[in-house]
Short mmCIF file of C-alpha atoms in Angstrom, two decimals:
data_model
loop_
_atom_site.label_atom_id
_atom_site.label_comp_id
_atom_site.label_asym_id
_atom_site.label_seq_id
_atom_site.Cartn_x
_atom_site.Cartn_y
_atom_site.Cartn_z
CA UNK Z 273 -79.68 89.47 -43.14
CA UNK Z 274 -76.92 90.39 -40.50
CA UNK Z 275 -73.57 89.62 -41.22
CA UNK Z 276 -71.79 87.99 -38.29
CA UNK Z 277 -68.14 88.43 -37.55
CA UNK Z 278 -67.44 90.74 -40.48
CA UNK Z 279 -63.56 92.01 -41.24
CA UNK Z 280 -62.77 94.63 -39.56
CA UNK Z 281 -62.53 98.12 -41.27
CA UNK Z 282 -59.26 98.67 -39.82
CA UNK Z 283 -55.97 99.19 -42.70
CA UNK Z 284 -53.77 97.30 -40.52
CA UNK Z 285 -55.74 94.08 -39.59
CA UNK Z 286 -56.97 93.91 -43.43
CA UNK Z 287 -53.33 94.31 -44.02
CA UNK Z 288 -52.83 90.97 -41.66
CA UNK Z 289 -55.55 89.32 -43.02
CA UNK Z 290 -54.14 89.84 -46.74
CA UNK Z 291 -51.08 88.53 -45.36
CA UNK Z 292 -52.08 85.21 -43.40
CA UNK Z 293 -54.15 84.31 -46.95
CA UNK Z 294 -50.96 84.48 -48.44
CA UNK Z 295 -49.13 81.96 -46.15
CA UNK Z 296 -52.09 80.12 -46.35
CA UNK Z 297 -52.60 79.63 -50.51
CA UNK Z 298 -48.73 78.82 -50.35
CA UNK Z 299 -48.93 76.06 -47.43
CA UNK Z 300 -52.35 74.65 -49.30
CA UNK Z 301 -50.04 74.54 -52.40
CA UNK Z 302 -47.74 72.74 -50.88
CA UNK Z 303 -49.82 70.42 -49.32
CA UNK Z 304 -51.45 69.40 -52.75
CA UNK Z 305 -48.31 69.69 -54.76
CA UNK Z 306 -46.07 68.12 -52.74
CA UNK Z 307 -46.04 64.22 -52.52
CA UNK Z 308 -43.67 64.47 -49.71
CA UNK Z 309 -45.14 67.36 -47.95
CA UNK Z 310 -44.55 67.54 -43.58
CA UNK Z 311 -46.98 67.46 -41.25
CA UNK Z 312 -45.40 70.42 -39.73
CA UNK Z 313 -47.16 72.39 -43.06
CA UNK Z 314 -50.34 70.97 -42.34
CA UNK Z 315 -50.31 72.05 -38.81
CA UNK Z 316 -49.33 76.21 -39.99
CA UNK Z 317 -52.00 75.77 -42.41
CA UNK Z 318 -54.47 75.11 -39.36
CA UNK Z 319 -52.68 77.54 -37.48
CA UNK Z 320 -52.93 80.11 -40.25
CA UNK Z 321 -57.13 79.67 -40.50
CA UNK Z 322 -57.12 79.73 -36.87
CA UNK Z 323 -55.48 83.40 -36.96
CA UNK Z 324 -57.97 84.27 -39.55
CA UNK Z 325 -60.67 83.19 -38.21
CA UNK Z 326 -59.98 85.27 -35.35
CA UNK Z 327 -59.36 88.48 -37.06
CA UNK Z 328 -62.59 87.63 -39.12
CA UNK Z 329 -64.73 87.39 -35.78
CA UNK Z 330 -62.47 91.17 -34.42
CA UNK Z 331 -61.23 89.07 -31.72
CA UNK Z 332 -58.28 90.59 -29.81
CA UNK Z 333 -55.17 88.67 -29.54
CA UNK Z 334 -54.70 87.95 -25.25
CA UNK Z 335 -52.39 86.21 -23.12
CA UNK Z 336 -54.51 83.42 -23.77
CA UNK Z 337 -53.59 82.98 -27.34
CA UNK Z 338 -52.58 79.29 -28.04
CA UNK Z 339 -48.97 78.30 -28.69
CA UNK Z 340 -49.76 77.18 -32.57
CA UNK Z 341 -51.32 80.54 -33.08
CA UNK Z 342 -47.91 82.13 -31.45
CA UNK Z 343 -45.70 79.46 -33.53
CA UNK Z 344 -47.37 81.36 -36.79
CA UNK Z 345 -46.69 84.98 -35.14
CA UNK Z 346 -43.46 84.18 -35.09
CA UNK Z 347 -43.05 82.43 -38.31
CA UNK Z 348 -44.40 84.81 -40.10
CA UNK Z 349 -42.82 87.79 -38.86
CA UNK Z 350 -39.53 87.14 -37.38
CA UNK Z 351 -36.47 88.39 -38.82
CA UNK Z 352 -34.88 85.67 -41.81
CA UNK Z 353 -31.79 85.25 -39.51
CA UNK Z 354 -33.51 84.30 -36.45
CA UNK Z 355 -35.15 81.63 -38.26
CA UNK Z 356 -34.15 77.58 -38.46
CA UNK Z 357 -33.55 76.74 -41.72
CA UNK Z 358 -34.68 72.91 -41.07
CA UNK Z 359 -37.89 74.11 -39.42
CA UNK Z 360 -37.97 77.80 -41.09
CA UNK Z 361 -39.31 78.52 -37.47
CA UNK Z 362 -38.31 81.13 -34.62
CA UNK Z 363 -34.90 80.13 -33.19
CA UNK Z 364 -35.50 79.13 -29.28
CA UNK Z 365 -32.20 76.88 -28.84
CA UNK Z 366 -30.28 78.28 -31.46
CA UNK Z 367 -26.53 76.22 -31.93
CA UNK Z 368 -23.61 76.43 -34.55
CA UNK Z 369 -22.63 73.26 -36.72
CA UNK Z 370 -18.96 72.75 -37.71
CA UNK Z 371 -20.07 73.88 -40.71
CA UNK Z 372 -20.24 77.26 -38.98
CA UNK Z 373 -24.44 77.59 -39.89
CA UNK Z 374 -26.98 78.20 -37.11
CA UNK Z 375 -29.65 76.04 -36.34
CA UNK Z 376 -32.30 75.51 -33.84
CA UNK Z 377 -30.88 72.76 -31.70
CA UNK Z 378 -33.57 69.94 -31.91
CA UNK Z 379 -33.80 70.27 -35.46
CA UNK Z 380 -30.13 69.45 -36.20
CA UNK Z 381 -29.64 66.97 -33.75
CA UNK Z 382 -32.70 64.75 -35.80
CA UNK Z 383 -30.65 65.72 -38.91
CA UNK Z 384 -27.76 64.48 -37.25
CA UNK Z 385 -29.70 61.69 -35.38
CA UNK Z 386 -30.98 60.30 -38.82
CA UNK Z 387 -27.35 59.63 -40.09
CA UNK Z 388 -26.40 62.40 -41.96
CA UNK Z 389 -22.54 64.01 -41.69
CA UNK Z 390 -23.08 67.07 -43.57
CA UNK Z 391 -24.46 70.31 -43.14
CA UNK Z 392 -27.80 70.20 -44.60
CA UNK Z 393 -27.04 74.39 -45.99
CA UNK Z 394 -24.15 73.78 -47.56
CA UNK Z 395 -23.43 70.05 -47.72
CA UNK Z 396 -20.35 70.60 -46.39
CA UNK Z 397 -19.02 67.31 -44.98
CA UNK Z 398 -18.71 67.77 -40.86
CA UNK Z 399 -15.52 67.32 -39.05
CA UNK Z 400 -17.51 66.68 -35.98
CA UNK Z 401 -21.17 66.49 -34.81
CA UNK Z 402 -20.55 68.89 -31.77
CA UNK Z 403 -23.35 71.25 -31.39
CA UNK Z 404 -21.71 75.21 -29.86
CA UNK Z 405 -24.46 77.34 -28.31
CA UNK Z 406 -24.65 80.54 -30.48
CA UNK Z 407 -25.46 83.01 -27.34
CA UNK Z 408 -24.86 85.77 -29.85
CA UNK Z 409 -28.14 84.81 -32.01
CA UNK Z 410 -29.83 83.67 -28.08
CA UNK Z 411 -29.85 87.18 -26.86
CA UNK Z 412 -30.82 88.75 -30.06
CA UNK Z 413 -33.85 86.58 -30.13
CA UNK Z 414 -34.67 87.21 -26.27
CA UNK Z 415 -34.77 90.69 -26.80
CA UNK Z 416 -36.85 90.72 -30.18
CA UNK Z 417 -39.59 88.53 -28.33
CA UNK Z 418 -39.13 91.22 -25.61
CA UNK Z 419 -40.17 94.03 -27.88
CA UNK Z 420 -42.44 92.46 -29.99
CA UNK Z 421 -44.04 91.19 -26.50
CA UNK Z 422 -43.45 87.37 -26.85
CA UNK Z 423 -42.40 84.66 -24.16
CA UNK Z 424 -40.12 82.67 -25.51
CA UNK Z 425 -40.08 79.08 -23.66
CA UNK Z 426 -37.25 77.26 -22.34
CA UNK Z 427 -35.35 75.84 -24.84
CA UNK Z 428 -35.76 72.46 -22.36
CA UNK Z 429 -39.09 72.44 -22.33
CA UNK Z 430 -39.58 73.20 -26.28
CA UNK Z 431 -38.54 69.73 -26.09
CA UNK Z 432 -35.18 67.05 -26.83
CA UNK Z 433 -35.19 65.00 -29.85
CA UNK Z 434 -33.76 61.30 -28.56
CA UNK Z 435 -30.05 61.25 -29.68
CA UNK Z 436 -26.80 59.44 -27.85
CA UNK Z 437 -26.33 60.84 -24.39
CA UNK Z 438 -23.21 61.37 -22.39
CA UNK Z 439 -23.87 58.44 -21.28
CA UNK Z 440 -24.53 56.64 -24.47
CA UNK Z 441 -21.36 57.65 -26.21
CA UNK Z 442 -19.37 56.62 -23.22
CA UNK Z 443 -20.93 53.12 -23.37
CA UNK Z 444 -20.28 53.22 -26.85
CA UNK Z 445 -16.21 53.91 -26.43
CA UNK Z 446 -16.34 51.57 -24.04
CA UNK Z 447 -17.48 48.44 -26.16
CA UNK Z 448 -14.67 49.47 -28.53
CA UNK Z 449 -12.21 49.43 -26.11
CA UNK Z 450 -13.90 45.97 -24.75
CA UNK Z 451 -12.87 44.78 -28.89
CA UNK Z 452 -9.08 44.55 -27.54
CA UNK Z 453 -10.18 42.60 -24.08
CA UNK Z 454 -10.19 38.61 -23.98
CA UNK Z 455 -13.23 36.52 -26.26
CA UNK Z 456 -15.89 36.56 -23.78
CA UNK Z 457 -15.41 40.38 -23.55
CA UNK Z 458 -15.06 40.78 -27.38
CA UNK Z 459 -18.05 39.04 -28.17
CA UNK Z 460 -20.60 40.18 -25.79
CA UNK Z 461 -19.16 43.95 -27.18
CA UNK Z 462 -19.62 42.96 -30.67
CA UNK Z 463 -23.10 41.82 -30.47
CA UNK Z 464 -23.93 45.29 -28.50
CA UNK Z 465 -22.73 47.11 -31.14
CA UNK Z 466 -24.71 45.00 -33.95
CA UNK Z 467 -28.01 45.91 -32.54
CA UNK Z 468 -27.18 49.49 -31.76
CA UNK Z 469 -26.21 50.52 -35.36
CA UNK Z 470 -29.12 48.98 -36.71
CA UNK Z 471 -31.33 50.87 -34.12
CA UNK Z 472 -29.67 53.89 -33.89
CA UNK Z 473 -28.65 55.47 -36.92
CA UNK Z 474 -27.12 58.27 -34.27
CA UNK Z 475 -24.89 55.12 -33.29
CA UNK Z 476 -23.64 54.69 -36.64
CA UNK Z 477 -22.81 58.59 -36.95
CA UNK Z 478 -20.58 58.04 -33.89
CA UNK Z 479 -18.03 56.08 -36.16
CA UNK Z 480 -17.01 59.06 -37.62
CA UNK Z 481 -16.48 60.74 -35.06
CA UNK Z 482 -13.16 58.74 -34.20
CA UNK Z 483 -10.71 57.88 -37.10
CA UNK Z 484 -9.86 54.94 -34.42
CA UNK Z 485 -13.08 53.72 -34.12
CA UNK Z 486 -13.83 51.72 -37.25
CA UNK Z 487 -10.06 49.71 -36.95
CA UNK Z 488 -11.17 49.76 -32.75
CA UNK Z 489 -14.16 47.80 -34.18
CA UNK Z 490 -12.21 45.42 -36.70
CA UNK Z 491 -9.36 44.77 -34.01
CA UNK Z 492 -10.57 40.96 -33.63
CA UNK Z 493 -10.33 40.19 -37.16
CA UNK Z 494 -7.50 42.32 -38.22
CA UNK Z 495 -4.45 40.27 -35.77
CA UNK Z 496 -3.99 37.38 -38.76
CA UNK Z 497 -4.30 37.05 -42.27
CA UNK Z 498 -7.00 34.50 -41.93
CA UNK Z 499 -9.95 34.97 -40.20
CA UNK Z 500 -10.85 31.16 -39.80
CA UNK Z 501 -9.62 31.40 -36.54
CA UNK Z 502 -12.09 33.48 -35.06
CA UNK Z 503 -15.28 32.67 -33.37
CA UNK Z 504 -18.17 32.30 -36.12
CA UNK Z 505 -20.32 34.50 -33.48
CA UNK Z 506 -17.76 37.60 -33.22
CA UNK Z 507 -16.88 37.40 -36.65
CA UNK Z 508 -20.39 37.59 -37.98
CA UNK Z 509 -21.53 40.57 -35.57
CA UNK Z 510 -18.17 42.58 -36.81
CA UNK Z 511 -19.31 42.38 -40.10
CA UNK Z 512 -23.13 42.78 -39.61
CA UNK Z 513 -21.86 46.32 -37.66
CA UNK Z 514 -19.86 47.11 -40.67
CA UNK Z 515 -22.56 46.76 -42.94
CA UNK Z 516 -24.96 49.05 -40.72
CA UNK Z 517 -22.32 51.62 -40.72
CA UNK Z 518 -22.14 51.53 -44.42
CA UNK Z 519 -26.24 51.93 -44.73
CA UNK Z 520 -25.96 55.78 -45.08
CA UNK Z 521 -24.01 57.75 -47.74
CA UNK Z 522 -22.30 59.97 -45.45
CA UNK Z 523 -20.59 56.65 -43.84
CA UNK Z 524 -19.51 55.09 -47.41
CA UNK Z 525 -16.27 56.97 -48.23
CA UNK Z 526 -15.45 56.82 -44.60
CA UNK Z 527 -15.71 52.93 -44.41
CA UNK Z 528 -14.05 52.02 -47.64
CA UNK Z 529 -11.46 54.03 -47.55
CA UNK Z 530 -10.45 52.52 -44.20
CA UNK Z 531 -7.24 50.30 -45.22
CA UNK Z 532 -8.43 47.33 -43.30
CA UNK Z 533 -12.14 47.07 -44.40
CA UNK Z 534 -12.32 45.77 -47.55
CA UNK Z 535 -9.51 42.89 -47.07
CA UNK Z 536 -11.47 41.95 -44.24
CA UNK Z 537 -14.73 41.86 -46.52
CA UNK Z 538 -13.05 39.87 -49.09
CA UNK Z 539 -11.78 37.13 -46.24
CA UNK Z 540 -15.31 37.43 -44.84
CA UNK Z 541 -16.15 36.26 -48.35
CA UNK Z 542 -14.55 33.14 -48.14
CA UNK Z 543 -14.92 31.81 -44.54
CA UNK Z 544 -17.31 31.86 -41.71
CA UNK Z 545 -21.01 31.18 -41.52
CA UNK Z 546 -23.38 31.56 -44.38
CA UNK Z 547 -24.97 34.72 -43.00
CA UNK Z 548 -21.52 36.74 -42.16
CA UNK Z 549 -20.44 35.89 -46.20
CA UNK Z 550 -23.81 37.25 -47.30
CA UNK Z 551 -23.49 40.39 -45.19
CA UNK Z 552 -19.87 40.66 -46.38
CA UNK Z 553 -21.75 40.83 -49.80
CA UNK Z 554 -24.45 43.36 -49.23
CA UNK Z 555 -21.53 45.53 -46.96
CA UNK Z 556 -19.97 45.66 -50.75
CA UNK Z 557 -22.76 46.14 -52.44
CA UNK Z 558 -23.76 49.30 -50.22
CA UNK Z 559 -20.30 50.44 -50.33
CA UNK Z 560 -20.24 50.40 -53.97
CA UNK Z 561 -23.15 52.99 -54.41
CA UNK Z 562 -19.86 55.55 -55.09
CA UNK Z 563 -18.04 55.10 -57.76
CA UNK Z 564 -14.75 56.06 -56.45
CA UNK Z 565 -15.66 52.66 -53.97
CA UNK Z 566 -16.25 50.63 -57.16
CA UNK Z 567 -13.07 51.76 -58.37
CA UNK Z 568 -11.23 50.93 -54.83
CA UNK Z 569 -13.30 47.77 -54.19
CA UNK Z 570 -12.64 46.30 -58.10
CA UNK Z 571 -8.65 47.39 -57.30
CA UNK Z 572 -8.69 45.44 -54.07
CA UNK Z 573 -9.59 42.15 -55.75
CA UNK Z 574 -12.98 41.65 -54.42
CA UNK Z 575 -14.86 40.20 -57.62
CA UNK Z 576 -13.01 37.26 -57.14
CA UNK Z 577 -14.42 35.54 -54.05
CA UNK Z 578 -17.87 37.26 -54.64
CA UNK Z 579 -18.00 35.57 -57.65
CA UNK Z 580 -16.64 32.41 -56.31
CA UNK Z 581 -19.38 32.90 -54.12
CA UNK Z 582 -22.25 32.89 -56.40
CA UNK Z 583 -20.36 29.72 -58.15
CA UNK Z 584 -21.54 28.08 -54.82
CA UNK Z 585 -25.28 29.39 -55.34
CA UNK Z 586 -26.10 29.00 -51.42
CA UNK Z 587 -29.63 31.16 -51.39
CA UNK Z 588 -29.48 32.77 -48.71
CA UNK Z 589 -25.98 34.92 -50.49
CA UNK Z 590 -26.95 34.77 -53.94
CA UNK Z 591 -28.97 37.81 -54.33
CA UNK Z 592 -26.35 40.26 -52.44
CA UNK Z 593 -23.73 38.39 -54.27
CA UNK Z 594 -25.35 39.57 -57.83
CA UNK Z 595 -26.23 43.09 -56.55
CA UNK Z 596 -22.84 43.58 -55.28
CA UNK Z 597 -21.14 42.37 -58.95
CA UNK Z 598 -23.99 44.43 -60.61
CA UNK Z 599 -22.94 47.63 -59.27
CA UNK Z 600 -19.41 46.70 -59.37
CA UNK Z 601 -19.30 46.48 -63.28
CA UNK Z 602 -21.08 49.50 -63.73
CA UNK Z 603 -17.35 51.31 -64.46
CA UNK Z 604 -15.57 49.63 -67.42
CA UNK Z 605 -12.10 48.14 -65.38
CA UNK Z 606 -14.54 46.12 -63.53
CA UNK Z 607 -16.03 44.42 -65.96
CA UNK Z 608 -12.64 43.38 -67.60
CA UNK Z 609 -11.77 42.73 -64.47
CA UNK Z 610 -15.23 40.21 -63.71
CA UNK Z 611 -14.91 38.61 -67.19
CA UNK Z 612 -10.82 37.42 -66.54
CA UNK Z 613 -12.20 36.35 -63.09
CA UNK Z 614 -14.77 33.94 -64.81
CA UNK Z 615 -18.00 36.23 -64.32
CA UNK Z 616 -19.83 34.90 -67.43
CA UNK Z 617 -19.02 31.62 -66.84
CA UNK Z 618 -20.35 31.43 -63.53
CA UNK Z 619 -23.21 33.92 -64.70
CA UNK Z 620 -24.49 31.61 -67.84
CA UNK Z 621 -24.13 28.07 -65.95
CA UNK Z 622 -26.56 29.30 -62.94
CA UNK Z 623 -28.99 31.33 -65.82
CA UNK Z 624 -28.83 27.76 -67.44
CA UNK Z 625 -30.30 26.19 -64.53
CA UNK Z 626 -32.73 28.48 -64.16
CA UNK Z 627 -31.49 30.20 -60.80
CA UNK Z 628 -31.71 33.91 -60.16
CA UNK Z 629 -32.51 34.62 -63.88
CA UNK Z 630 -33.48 38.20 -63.21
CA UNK Z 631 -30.92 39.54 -61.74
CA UNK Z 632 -28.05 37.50 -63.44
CA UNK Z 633 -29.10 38.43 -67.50
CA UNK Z 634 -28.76 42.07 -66.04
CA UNK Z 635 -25.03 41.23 -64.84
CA UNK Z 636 -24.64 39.28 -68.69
CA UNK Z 637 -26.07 42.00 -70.75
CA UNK Z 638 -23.75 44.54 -68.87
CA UNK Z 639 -20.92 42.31 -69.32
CA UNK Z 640 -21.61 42.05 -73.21
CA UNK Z 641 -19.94 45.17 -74.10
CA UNK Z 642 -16.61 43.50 -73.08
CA UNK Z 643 -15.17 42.04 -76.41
CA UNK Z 644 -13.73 38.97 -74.56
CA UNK Z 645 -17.24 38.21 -72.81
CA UNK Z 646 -18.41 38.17 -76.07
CA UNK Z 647 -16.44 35.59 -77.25
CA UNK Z 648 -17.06 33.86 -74.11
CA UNK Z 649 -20.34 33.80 -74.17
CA UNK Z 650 -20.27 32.07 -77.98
CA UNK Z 651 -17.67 29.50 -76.97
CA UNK Z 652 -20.22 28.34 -73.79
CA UNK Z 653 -23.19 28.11 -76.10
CA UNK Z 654 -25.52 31.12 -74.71
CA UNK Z 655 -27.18 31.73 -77.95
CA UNK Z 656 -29.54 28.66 -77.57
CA UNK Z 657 -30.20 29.29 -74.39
CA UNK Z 658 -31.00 33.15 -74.77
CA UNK Z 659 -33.37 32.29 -77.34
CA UNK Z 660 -35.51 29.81 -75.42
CA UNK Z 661 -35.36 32.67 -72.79
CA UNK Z 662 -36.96 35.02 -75.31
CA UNK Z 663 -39.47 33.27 -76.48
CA UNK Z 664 -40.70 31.04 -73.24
CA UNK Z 665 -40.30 34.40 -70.95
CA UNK Z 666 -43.27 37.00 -69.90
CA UNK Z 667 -40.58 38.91 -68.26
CA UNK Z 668 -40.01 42.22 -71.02
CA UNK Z 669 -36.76 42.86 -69.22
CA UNK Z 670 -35.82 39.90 -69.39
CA UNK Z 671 -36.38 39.56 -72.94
CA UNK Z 672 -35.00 42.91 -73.95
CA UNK Z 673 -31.33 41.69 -71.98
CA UNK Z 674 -31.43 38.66 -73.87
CA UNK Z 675 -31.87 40.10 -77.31
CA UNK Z 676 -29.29 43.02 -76.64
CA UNK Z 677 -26.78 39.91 -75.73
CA UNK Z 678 -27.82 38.31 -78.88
CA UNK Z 679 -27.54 41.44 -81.10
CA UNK Z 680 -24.04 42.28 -79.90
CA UNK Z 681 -23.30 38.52 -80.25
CA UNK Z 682 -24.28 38.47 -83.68
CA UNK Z 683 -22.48 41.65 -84.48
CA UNK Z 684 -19.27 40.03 -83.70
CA UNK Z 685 -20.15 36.13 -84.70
CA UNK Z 686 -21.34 35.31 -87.67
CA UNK Z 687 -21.17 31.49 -87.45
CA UNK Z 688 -24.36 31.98 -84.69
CA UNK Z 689 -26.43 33.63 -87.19
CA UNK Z 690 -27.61 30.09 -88.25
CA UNK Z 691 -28.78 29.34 -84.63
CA UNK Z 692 -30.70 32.88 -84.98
CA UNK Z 693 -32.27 32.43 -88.58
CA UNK Z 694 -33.60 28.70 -87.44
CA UNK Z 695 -35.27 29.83 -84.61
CA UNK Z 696 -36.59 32.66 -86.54
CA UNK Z 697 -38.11 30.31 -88.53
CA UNK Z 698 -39.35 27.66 -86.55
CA UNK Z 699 -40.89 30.11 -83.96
CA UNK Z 700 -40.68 33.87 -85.27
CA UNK Z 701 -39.42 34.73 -81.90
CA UNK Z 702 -37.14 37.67 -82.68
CA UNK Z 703 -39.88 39.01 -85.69
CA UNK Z 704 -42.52 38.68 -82.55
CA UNK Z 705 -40.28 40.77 -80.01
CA UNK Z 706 -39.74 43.52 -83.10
CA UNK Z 707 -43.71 43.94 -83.04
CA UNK Z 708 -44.25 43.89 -79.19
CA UNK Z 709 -41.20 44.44 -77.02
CA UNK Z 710 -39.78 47.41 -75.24
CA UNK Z 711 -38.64 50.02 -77.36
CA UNK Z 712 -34.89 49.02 -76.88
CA UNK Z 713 -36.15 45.24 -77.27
CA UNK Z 714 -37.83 46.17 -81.36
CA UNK Z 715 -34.64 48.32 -81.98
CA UNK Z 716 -31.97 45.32 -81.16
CA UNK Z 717 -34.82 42.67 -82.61
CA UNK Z 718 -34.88 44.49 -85.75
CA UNK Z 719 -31.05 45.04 -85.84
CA UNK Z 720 -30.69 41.37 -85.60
CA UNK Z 721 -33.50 40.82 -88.81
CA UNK Z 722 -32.00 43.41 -90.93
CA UNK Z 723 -28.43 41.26 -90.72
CA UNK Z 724 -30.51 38.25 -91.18
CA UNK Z 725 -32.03 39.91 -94.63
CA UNK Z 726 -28.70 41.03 -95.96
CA UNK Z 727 -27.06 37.29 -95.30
CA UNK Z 728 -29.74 35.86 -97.47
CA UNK Z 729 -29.89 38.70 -100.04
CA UNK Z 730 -25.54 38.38 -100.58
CA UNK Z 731 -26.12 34.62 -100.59
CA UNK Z 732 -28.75 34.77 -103.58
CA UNK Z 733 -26.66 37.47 -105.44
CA UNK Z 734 -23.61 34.87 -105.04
#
C-alpha cells in the first residue's frame, strides 16, 4: 500500500523534525507531570504537532503560516537573550524592571498586576514598579526577525494585560489626598479604596509605591489616641483597606513596619463595629505570616485586646481572633507574653463551653510548653475536662492536642495523676488512644501509662 505524506528525505527537515519531537516529549511531560502545568504548554504542544504534521505531509512553510505555528518558530529558535523569561517566548515589547532584568512587557505587568513587588529572576525586592523600554534588546530583535524573515507585530496589538492606567493611579492619589478633606469627602474616599484593593490586586501594589501612602490612608484615624471618635463607616473601610493591602507577602513587611499601623490595629481591637474589630484581627493575623511581624506585633502589645476579644466570644471575630493568637505564639516571647496576658484562661473557659474547640486546643497545646501555662492550666482544672475531650471526641487532632496537654501536665504534676489513673480505669481512654491514635497521640498516650505503671510499681515496693 502507498504511503501518504511520508518524511521527507531531506538531512535538514529530518533534522527539524528530530527537533520539534523533542519540544514535544518535553511539553507532553510537562503536561502529565505537572499538576500546575499552563495552558500556554498545552497550546506549544498543539503548535508543535501542527509543525510536524506539516513537515510529515512536505508542506512548505508560506506567508500563510498561522501565528501559533510562528509563536513555535520563534520559541524554538530564537536566541536565549531575546527570550521572556515569564513566557520563555520571543521578546516583542521587551522592558527593564528595577531589578535591571528584561522582560516582555505584558508578561511583567500580570506579574506585577497579581501583587507581587519583586523581580520574579532574582527576587530582588523592587524599589518601584516602573516599566523602561529596553530599545537596545527592541532593535536587536527587529533585525533578527529581519534576517531570519519574520514580522514581528506591534507590540500594541500583541495585546495589554489590564493594569492601573494613568488615569487610574491619578484617581488613586487623589482619594488619598481626599483622606485629609472634611467627613463626607473622607468617607466616600475610604469606601473607594476598600473595593479597589480587594479587586485590584494592582491597586494594592500601588501602596508601595509611596512611603506616604499607607499613613495618607490612616490620616483619619491617626489625629487622636482614640479612635471612638470616628465615624463607624470610615473607620471600618480604613481597616478593611489595610487588611487587603496586607493579603500579599510582598505588602507584609511594608505594612507592619509602618509606625502607625499596628497601634491603630490594636485600637481597632477595642472599639468600633463588630466587623472593623474582626478585620483588625485577620489584618494581624495576615501580617503575622513573617516572623519578624510576630516579633513586632507581640512587642507592640497586641495579644492583649485580641485576647480580650475572644473573652467576649462575639462569632462573627472569634475565628480571626484565634488564628491571629495562633500564629502569634508560634515564636517563644509570645507565648510568655499570651500566658501573663491571661491566654489560657480565656482559652480553657470558652473550650469548656464547648465554643471553637478546634481551633482553641491548638492555641492550648502550643501554649503548654510554657512552664507557667502549665501550672495554669492545673490550678483551672483542665485535666477533667481534656479527658472527657479524649474520650467523647472523633476529632484525632483533637485528641492528640489533648493528650500532649495532659502528658506535659503530668510530667510536671503529680497530684493529677489520680484524675488520669481513674479515668484510665473507669473508661481505658488513654490505653484506647495508645492502640488507635495518631502516631504522636500512642507516643504521648503511652508516655502517660508508663508513669502510671511506675507510680503503682514504687507504691507496692513501699
Amino acid at each position: 500500500m502507498a504511503k501518504t505524506g511520508v518524511l521527507s528525505s531531506d538531512p535538514t527537515v529530518r533534522a527539524r523534525a528530530a527537533e520539534l519531537k523533542k519540544e514535544l516529549r518535553r511539553l507532553v511531560m510537562t503536561i502529565v507531570d505537572d499538576d500546575d502545568f499552563s495552558i500556554h504548554t498545552i497550546d506549544q504542544a498543539k503548535d508543535t504537532l501542527c509543525v510536524l504534521r506539516e513537515l510529515k505531509f512536505n508542506k512548505q512553510s508560506t506567508t500563510t503560516t498561522t501565528t501559533s505555528s510562528l509563536k513555535l518558530h520563534e520559541a524554538l529558535s530564537c536566541p536565549e537573550e531575546f527570550k521572556c523569561p515569564l513566557s520563555k517566548e520571543l521578546m516583542r515589547d521587551p522592558v527593564i524592571l528595577a531589578s535591571g532584568q528584561t522582560y516582555d512587557r505584558p508578561f511583567i505587568q500580570k506579574w506585577l498586576n497579581s501583587g507581587n513587588r519583586t523581580c520574579p529572576r532574582t527576587q530582588q525586592v523592587l524599589s518601584h514598579t516602573v516599566l523602561t523600554p529596553n530599545h537596545l534588546i527592541r532593535e536587536m530583535v527587529l533585525q533578527w526577525c529581519k534576517n531570519q524573515g519574520i514580522e514581528l507585530p506591534n507590540p500594541v496589538q500583541y495585546g495589554k494585560e489590564e493594569g492601573v492606567t494613568e488615569a487610574e493611579r491619578d484617581r488613586f492619589f487623589s482619594l488619598l489626598e481626599k483622606l485629609s478633606a472634611a467627613l463626607p469627602e473622607q468617607k466616600e474616599a475610604a469606601k473607594e479604596l476598600r473595593l479597589v484593593t480587594k479587586r485590584m490586586p494592582s491597586f494594592r501594589a500601588l501602596f508601595g509605591e509611596s512611603d506616604d501612602a499607607i499613613p495618607q490612608l490612616l490620616t483619619p484615624l491617626s489625629g487622636s489616641k482614640s479612635q471612638s471618635g470616628v465615624h463607624p463607616d470610615l473607620q471600618q473601610d480604613l481597616i478593611t483597606t489595610l487588611l487587603n493591602l496586607s493579603i500579599h507577602d510582598s505588602n507584609k513587611k511594608l505594612v507592619a513596619e509602618t509606625p502607625m499601623v499596628i497601634p491603630i490595629l490594636m485600637e481597632a481591637l477595642r472599639s468600633g463595629t463588630i466587623e472593623t474589630r474582626s478585620n483588625a484581627a485577620a489584618a494581624l493575623f495576615t501580617l503575622s505570616a513573617l516572623d519578624s511581624n510576630k516579633a513586632l506585633i507581640g512587642k507592640s502589645g497586641a495579644l492583649k485586646p485580641l485576647i480580650d476579644l475572644l473573652d467576649e466570644g462575639h462569632p462573627l471575630a472569634m475565628k480571626d481572633v484565634a488564628s491571629a493568637i495562633f500564629n502569634l505564639c508560634i515564636i517563644h516571647e509570645n507565648k510568655a507574653r499570651a500566658v501573663r496576658d491571661g491566654a489560657v484562661k480565656v482559652t480553657l473557659k470558652k473550650i469548656m463551653d464547648g465554643v471553637l474547640v478546634d481551633e482553641l486546643l491548638a492555641i492550648l497545646a502550643m501554649l503548654s510548653t510554657h512552664q507557667r501555662a502549665v501550672e495554669e492550666m492545673g490550678e483551672l482544672e483542665a485535666v477533667p475536662c481534656l479527658l472527657r475531650i479524649v474520650r467523647e471526641s472523633t476529632c484525632e487532632r483533637n485528641k492528640e492536642n489533648c493528650i500532649a496537654i495532659l502528658h506535659t501536665v503530668c510530667l510536671n504534676d503529680r497530684t493529677k495523676w489520680k484524675a488520669l489513673r481513674e479515668e484510665e480505669n473507669t473508661h481505658g481512654t488513654i490505653s484506647k488512644l495508645a492502640q488507635d491514635g495518631t502516631s504522636r497521640a500512642k507516643r504521648k498516650a503511652n508516655g502517660i501509662l508508663e508513669r502510671l505503671r511506675r507510680a503503682v510499681n514504687i507504691t507496692h515496693t513501699a
